[in-house]
CSV table of C-alpha atoms and ligand atoms in Angstrom, one decimal:
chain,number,residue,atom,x,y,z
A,1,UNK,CA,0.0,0.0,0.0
A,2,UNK,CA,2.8,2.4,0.6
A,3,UNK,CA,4.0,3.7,-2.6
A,4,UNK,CA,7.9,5.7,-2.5
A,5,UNK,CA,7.5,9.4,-2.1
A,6,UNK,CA,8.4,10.6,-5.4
A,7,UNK,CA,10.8,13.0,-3.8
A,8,UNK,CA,12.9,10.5,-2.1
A,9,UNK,CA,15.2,8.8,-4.7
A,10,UNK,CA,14.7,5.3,-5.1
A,11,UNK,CA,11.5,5.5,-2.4
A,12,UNK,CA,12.5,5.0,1.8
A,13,UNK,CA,12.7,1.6,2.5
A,14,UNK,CA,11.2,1.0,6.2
A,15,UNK,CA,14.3,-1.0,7.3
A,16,UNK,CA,16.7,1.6,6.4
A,17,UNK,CA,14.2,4.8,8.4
A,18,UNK,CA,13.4,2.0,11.3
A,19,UNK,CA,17.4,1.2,11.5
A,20,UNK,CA,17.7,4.9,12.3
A,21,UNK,CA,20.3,7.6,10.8
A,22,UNK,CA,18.4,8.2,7.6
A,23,UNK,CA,20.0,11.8,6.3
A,24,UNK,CA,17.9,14.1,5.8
A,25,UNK,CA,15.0,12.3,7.2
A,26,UNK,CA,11.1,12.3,6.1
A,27,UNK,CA,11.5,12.1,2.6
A,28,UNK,CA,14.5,14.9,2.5
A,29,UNK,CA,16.8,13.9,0.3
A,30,UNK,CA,16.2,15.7,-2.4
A,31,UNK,CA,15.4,18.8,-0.2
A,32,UNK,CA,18.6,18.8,1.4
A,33,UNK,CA,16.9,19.6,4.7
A,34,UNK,CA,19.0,19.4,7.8
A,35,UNK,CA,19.9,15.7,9.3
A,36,UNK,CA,17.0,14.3,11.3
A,37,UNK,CA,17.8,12.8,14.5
A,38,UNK,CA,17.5,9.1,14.1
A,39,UNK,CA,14.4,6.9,14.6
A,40,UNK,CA,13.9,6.6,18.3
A,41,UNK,CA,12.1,4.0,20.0
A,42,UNK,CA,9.6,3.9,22.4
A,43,UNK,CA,12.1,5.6,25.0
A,44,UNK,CA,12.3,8.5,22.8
A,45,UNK,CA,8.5,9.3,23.3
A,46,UNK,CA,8.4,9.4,26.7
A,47,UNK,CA,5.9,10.7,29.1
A,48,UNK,CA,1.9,10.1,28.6
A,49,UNK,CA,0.3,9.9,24.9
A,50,UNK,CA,-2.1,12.5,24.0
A,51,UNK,CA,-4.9,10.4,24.7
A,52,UNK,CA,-3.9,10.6,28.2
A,53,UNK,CA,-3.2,14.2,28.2
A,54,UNK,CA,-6.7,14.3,26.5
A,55,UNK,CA,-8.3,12.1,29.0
A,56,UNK,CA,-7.2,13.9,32.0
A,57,UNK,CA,-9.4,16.9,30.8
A,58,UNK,CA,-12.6,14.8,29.8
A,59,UNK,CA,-11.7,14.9,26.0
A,60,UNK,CA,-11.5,11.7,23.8
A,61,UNK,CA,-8.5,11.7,21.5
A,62,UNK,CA,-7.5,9.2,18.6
A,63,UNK,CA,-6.9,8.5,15.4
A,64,UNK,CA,-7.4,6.9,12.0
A,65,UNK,CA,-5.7,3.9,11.8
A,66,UNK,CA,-5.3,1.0,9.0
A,67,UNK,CA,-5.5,-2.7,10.3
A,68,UNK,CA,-2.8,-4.0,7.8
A,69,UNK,CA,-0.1,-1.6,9.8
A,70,UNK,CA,-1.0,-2.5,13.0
A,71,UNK,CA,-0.1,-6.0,12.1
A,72,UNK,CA,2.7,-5.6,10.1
A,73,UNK,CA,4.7,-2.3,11.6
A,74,UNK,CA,5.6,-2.5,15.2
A,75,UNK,CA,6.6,1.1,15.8
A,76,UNK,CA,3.6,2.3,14.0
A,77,UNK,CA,1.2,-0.2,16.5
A,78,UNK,CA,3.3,1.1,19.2
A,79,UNK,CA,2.1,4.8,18.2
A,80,UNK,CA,-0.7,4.1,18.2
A,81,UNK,CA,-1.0,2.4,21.5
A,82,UNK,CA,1.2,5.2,23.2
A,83,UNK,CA,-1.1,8.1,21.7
A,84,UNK,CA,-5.1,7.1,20.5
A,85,UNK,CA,-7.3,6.1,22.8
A,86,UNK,CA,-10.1,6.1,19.9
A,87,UNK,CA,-9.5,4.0,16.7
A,88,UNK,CA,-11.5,5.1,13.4
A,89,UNK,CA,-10.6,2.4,10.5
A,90,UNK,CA,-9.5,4.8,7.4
A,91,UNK,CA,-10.7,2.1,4.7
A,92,UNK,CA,-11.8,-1.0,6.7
A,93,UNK,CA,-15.5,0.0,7.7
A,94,UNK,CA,-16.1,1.7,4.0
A,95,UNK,CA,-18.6,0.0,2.1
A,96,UNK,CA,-16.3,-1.7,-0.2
A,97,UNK,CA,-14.6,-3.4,2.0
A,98,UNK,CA,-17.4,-4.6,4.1
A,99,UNK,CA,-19.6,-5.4,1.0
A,100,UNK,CA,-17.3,-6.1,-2.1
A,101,UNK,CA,-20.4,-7.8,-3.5
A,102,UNK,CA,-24.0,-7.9,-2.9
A,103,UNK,CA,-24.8,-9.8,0.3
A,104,UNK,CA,-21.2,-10.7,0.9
A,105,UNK,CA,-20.0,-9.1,4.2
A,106,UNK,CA,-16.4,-9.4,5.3
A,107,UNK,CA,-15.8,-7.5,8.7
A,108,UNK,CA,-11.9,-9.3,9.2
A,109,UNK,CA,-9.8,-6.1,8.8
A,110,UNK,CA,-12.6,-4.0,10.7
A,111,UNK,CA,-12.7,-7.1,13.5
A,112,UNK,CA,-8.9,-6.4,13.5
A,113,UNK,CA,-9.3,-3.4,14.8
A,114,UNK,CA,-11.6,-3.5,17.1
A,115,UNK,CA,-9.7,-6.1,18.7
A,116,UNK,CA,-7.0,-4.7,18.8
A,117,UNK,CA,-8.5,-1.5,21.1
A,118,UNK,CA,-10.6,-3.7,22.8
A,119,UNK,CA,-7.2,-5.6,24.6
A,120,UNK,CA,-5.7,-2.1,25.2
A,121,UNK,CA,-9.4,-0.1,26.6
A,122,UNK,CA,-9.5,1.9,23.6
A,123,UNK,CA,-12.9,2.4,21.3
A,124,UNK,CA,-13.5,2.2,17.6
A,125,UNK,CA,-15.8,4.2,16.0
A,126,UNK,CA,-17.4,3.6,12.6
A,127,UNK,CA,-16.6,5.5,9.5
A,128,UNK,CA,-18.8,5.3,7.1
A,129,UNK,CA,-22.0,4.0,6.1
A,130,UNK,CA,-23.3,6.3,3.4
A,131,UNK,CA,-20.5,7.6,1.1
A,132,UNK,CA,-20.1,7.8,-2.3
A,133,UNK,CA,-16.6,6.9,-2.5
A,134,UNK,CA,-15.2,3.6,-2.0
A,135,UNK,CA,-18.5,2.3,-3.1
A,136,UNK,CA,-18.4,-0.4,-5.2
A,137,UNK,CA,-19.7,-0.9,-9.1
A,138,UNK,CA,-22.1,-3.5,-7.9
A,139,UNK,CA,-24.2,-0.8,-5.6
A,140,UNK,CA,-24.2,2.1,-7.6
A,141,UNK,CA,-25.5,0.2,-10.5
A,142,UNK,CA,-27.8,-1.2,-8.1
A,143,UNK,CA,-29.2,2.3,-6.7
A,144,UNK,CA,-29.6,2.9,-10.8
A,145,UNK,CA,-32.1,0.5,-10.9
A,146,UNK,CA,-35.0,2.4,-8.8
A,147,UNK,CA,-35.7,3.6,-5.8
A,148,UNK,CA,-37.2,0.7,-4.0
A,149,UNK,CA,-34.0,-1.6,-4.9
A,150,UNK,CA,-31.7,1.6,-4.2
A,151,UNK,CA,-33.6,1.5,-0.5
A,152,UNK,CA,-33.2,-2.1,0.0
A,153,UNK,CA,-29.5,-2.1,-0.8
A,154,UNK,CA,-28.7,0.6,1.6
A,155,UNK,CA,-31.1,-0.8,4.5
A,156,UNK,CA,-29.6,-4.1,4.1
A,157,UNK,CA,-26.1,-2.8,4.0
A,158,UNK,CA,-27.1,-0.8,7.4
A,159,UNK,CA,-28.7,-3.4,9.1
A,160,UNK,CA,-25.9,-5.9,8.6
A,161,UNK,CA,-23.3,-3.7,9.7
A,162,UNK,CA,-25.0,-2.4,12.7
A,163,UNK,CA,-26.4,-5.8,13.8
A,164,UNK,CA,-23.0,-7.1,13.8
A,165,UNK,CA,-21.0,-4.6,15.2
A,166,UNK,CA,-23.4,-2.0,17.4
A,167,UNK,CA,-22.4,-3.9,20.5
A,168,UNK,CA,-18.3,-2.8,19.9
A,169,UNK,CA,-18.6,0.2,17.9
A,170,UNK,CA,-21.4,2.3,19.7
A,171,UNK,CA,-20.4,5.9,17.3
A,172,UNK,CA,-20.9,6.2,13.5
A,173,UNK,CA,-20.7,8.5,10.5
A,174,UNK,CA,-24.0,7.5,9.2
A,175,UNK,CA,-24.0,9.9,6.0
A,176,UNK,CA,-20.7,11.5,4.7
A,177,UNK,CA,-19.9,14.3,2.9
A,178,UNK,CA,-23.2,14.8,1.6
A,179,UNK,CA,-22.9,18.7,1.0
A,180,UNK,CA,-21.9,19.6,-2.3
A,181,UNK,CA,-19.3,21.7,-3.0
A,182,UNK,CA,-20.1,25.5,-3.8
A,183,UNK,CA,-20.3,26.9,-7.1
A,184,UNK,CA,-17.0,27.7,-8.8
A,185,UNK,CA,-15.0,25.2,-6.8
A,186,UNK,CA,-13.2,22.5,-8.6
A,187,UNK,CA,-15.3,19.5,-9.0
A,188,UNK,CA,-18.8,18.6,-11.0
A,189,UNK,CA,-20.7,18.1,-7.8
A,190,UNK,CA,-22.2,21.7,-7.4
A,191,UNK,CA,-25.9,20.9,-7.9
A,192,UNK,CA,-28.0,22.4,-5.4
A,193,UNK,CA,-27.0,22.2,-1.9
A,194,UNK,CA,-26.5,18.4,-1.8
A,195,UNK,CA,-24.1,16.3,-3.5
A,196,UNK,CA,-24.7,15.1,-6.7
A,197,UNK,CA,-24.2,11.2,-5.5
A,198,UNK,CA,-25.5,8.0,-6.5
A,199,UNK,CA,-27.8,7.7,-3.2
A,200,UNK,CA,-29.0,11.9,-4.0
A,201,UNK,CA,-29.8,10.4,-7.7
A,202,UNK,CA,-32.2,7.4,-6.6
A,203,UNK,CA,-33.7,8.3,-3.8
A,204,UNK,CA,-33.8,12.1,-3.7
A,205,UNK,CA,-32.9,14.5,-0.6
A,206,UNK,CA,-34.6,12.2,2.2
A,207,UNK,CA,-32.0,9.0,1.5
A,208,UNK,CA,-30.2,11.4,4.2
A,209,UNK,CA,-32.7,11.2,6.9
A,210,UNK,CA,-34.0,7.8,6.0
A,211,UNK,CA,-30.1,6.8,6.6
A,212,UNK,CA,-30.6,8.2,10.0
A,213,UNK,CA,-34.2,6.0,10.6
A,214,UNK,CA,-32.5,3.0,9.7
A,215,UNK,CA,-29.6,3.1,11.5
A,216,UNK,CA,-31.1,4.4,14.7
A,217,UNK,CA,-33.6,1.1,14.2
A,218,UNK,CA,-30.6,-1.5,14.9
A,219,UNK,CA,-29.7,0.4,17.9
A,220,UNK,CA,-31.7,3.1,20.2
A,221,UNK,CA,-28.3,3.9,21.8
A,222,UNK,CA,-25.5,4.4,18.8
A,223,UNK,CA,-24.2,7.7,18.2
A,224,UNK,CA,-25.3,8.6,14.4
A,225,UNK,CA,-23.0,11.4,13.0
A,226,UNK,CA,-23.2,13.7,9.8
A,227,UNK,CA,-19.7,13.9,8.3
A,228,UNK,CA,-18.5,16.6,6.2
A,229,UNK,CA,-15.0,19.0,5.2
A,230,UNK,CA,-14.9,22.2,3.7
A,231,UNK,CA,-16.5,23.8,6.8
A,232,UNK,CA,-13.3,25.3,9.1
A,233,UNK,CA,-11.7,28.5,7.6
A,234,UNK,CA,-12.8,31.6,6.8
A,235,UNK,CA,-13.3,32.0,3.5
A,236,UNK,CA,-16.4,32.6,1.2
A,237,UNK,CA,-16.3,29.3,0.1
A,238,UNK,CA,-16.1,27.3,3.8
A,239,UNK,CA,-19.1,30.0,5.2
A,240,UNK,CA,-21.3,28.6,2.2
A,241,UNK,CA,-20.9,25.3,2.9
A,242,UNK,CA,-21.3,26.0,6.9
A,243,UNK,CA,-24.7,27.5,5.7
A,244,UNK,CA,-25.7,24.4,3.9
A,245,UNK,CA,-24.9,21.9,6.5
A,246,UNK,CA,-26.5,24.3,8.8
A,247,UNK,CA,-29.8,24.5,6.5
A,248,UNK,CA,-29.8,20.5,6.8
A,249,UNK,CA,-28.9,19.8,10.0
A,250,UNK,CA,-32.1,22.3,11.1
A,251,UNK,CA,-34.2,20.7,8.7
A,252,UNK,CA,-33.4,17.3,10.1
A,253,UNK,CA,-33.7,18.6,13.8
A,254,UNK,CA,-37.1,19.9,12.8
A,255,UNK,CA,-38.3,16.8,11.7
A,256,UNK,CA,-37.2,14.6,14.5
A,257,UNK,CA,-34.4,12.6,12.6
A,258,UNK,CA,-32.4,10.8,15.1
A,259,UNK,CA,-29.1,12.8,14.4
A,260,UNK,CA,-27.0,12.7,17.5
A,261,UNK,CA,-23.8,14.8,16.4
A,262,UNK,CA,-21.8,16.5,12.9
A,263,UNK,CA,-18.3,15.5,12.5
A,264,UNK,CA,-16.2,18.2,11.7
A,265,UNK,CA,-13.4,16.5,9.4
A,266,UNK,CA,-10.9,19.2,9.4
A,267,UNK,CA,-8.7,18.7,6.8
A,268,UNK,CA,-7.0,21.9,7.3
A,269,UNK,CA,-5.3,24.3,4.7
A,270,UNK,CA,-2.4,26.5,5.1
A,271,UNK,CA,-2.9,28.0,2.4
A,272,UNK,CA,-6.5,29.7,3.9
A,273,UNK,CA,-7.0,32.2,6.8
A,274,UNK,CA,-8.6,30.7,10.2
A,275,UNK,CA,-10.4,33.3,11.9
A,276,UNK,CA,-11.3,31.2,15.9
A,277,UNK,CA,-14.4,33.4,16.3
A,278,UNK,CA,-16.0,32.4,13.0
A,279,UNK,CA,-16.0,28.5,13.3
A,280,UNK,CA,-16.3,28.6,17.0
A,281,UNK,CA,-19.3,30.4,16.2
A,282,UNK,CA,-20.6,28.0,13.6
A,283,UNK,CA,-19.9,25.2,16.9
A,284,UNK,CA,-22.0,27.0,18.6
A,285,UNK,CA,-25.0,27.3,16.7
A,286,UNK,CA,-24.8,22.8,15.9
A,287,UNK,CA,-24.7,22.7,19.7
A,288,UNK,CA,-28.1,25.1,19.9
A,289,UNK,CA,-29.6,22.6,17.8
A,290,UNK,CA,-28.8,20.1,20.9
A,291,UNK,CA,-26.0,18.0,18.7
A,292,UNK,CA,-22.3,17.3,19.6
A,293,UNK,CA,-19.9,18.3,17.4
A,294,UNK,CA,-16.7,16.3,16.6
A,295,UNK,CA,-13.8,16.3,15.3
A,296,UNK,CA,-12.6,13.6,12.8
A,297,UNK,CA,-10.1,14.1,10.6
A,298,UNK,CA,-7.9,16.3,11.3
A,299,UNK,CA,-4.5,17.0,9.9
A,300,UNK,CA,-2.6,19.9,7.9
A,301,UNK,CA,-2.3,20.6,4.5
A,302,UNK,CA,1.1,22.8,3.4
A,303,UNK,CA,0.9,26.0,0.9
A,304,UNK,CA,3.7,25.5,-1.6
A,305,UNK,CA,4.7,28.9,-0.3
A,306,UNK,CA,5.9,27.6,3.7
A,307,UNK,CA,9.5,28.1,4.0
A,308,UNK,CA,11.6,24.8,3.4
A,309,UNK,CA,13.1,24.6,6.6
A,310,UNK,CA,11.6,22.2,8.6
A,311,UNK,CA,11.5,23.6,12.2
A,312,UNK,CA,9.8,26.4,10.6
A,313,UNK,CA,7.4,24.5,8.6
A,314,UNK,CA,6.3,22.4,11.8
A,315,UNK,CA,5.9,25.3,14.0
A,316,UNK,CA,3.3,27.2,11.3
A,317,UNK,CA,1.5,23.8,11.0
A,318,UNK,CA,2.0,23.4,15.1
A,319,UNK,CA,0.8,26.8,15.1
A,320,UNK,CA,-2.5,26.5,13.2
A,321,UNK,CA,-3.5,22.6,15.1
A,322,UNK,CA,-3.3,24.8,18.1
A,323,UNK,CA,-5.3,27.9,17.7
A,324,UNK,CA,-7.7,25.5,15.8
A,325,UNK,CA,-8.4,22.7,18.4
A,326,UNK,CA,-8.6,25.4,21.3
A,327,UNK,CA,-11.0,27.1,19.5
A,328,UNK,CA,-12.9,24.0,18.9
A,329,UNK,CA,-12.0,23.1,22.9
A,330,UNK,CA,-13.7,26.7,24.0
A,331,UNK,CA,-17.1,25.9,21.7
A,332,UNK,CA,-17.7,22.5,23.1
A,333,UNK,CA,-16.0,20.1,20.8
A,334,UNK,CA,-14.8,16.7,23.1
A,335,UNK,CA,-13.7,14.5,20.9
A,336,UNK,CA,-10.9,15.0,18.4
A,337,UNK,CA,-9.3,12.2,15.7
A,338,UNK,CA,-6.1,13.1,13.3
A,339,UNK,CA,-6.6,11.4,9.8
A,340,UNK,CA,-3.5,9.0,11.0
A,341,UNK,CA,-1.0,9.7,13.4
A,342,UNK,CA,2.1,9.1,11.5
A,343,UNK,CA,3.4,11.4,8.4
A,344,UNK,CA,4.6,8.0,6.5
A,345,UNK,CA,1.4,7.1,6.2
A,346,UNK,CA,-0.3,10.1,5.7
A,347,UNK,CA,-3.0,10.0,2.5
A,348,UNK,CA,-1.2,13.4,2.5
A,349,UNK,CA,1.8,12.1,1.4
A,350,UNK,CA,0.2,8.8,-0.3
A,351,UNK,CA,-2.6,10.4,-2.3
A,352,UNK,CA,-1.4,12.5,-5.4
A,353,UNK,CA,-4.9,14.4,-5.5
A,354,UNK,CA,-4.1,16.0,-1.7
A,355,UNK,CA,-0.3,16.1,-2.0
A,356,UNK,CA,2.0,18.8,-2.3
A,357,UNK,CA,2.1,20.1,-5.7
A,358,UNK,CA,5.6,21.1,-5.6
A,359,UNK,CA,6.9,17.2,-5.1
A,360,UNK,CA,7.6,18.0,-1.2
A,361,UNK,CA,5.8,15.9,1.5
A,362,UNK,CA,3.4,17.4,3.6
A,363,UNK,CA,4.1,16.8,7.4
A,364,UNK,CA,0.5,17.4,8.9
A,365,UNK,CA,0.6,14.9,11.7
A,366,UNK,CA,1.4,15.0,15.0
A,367,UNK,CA,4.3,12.0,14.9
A,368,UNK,CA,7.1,13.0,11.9
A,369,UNK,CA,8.2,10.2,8.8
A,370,UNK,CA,9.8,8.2,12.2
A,371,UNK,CA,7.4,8.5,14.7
A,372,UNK,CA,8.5,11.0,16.5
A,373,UNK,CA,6.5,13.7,18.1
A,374,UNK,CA,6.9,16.9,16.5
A,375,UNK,CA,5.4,20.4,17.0
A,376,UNK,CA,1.9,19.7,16.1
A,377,UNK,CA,2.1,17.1,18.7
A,378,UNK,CA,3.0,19.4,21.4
A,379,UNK,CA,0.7,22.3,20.0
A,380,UNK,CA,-2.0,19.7,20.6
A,381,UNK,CA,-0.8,18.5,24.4
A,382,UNK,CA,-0.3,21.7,25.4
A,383,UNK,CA,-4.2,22.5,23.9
A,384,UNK,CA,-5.5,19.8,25.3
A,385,UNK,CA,-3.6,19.8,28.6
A,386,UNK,CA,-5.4,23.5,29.0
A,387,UNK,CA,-9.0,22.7,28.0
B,401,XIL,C1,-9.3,8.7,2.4
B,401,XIL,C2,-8.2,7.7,2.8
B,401,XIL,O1,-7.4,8.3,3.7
B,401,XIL,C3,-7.5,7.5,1.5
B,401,XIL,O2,-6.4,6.6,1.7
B,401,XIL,C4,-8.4,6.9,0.5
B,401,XIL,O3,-7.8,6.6,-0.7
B,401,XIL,C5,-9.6,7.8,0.3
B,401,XIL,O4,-10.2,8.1,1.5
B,401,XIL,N1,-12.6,12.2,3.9
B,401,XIL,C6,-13.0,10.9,4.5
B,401,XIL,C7,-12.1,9.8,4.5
B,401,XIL,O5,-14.1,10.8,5.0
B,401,XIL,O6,-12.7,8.6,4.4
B,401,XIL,C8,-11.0,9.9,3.4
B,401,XIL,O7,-10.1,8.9,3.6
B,401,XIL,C9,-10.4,11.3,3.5
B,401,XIL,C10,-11.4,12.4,3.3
């Protein structure tokens, strides 16, 4: 799954970062950055994980993790049982790995993780039921064929997952990313105020609250969560789709849809201002509405135009995980999850579409390319540690 950073020559190859001394570190060679200290091991972390720090001021914090890398990496497992005391599966609870086919459920990898919390106290929640990506051919030609079939296909896709796994994962993202993208963005989606996807097609705006309806049938006591990005920084583009998910969320309220909370993904972008007042008020107002509001993905995407240097790089990015998560902290957000924990295996770095576009990796996670804690991490302890 991990593919070589195209700016490392010849890709990193794990034994060489694990065996420590790698010059130039996270992908540097080609940068010429400065020597990075070597990979540490567990004794270079030391002190509590930030799910401790967390914990010690009522706040749930974790991380996206991938079930093949817990079992194959040992440092990486060890990251994650040093800092996440919440586990969200970044591929293994999507629909096409649950339901490759029709009526063929494999829940191994998401088993795996679950498991794997489970022995250590730590929670999984689910991510995500509703999505039109990593959705397979099968269902979307399925939902083509009508709007009873598309109905039956997602009921029976909820049911089945929620039957089996409400008693160990007790928090989902029912419906994700089902705002479309405002006019004169980059992608075909904007068409009205929800996305243009396969589920919007066949069964028109309600597939959203009958989502909710179904999922809230398996279990009176699951968390059921909105999921969306685009909605943190202040720019005209965020506050348009904070009015949209606003709009819904309202309407759903107002019609008694059993919504519990919205997940806030927080992708972040360097490149676009933050203004603190303007998304802790748009916290605010999902909180009038009597939801929680969470945090789920966070990490930090780089402008092109950050200086090179990497201690300067990771204090702008510690910089901005700071003032954002304390303004989250002072609205009422409790629960927090980085998209990974560990820059290596950042999609950041391993996803063309939301890498650098200079060739340079990002590093918007709290542990660098060898696990170490970086700014970022401490910007967030030192948030947390405060709440
Ligand atoms: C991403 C994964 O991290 C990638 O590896 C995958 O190829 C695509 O999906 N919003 C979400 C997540 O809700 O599921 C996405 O995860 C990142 C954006």
């Amino acid at each position: 799954m991990l593919r070589s950073p195209s700016n490392s020559p010849g890709g990193v190859s794990r034994r060489v970062v694990l065996g420590g001394g790698l010059a130039a570190g996270a992908g540097g060679c080609a940068q010429a950055q400065p020597v990075v200290a070597p990979a540490r091991d567990l004794g270079g972390n030391p002190g509590p994980g930030l799910w401790e720090i967390a914990r010690g001021r009522g706040i749930a914090f974790g991380a996206a993790v991938q079930a093949q890398l817990l079992a194959t990496d040992p440092a990486y497992e060890q990251a994650y049982a040093r800092e996440a005391g919440v586990l969200v599966p970044e591929f293994e609870g999507k629909w096409s790995v649950l339901q490759p086919k029709e009526g063929e459920f494999d829940f191994r990898l998401l088993e795996a993780i679950v498991q794997w919390g489970q022995a250590r106290g730590r929670t999984t929640r689910g991510h995500a039921l509703v999505w039109h990506e990593a959705f397979p051919e099968w269902a979307v030609n399925a939902l083509s064929e009508g709007a009873p079939r598309a109905r039956a296909v997602m009921a029976a896709h909820i049911a089945r997952v929620l039957s089996t796994t409400r008693l160990r994962i007790r928090d989902w993202d029912v419906v994700n990313e089902v705002i479309a993208d405002p006019p004169g963005s980059d992608t075909p989606q904007a068409e009205g105020e929800l996305r243009n996807s396969p589920f919007l097609r066949a069964l028109g705006p309600s597939y959203i609250e009958t989502a909710f309806r179904l999922a809230r049938e398996q279990d009176p006591t699951l968390r059921l969560v909105l999921n969306d990005y685009g909605l943190e920084e202040d720019t005209p583009w965020a506050a348009e789709k904070r009015r949209r998910l606003l709009n819904l969320v309202r309407s759903l309220v107002r019609a008694r849809v059993p919504i519990d909370a919205v997940g806030i993904q927080a992708h972040l972008q360097m490149d676009r201002p933050f203004r603190p007042q303007v998304f802790g008020d748009f916290v605010r107002a999902l909180r009038a509405e009597g939801l929680s509001v969470l945090v789920t993905e966070l990490d930090i995407r780089e402008a092109s135009s950050v200086p090179d240097d990497f201690v300067a790089r990771d204090r702008l990015i510690a910089e901005r995980a700071g003032a954002f998560i304390s303004s989250a902290l002072e609205a009422g957000v409790k629960t927090f999850l980085t998209w990974g924990l560990v820059d290596r295996y950042s999609w950041l770095v391993l996803e063309p579409a939301v890498g650098r576009r200079d060739g340079k990796l990002h590093r918007g996670l709290p542990l660098d390319w060898e696990y170490n804690r970086k700014e970022m991490w401490r910007a967030m302890a030192r948030a947390f540690a405060s709440a």
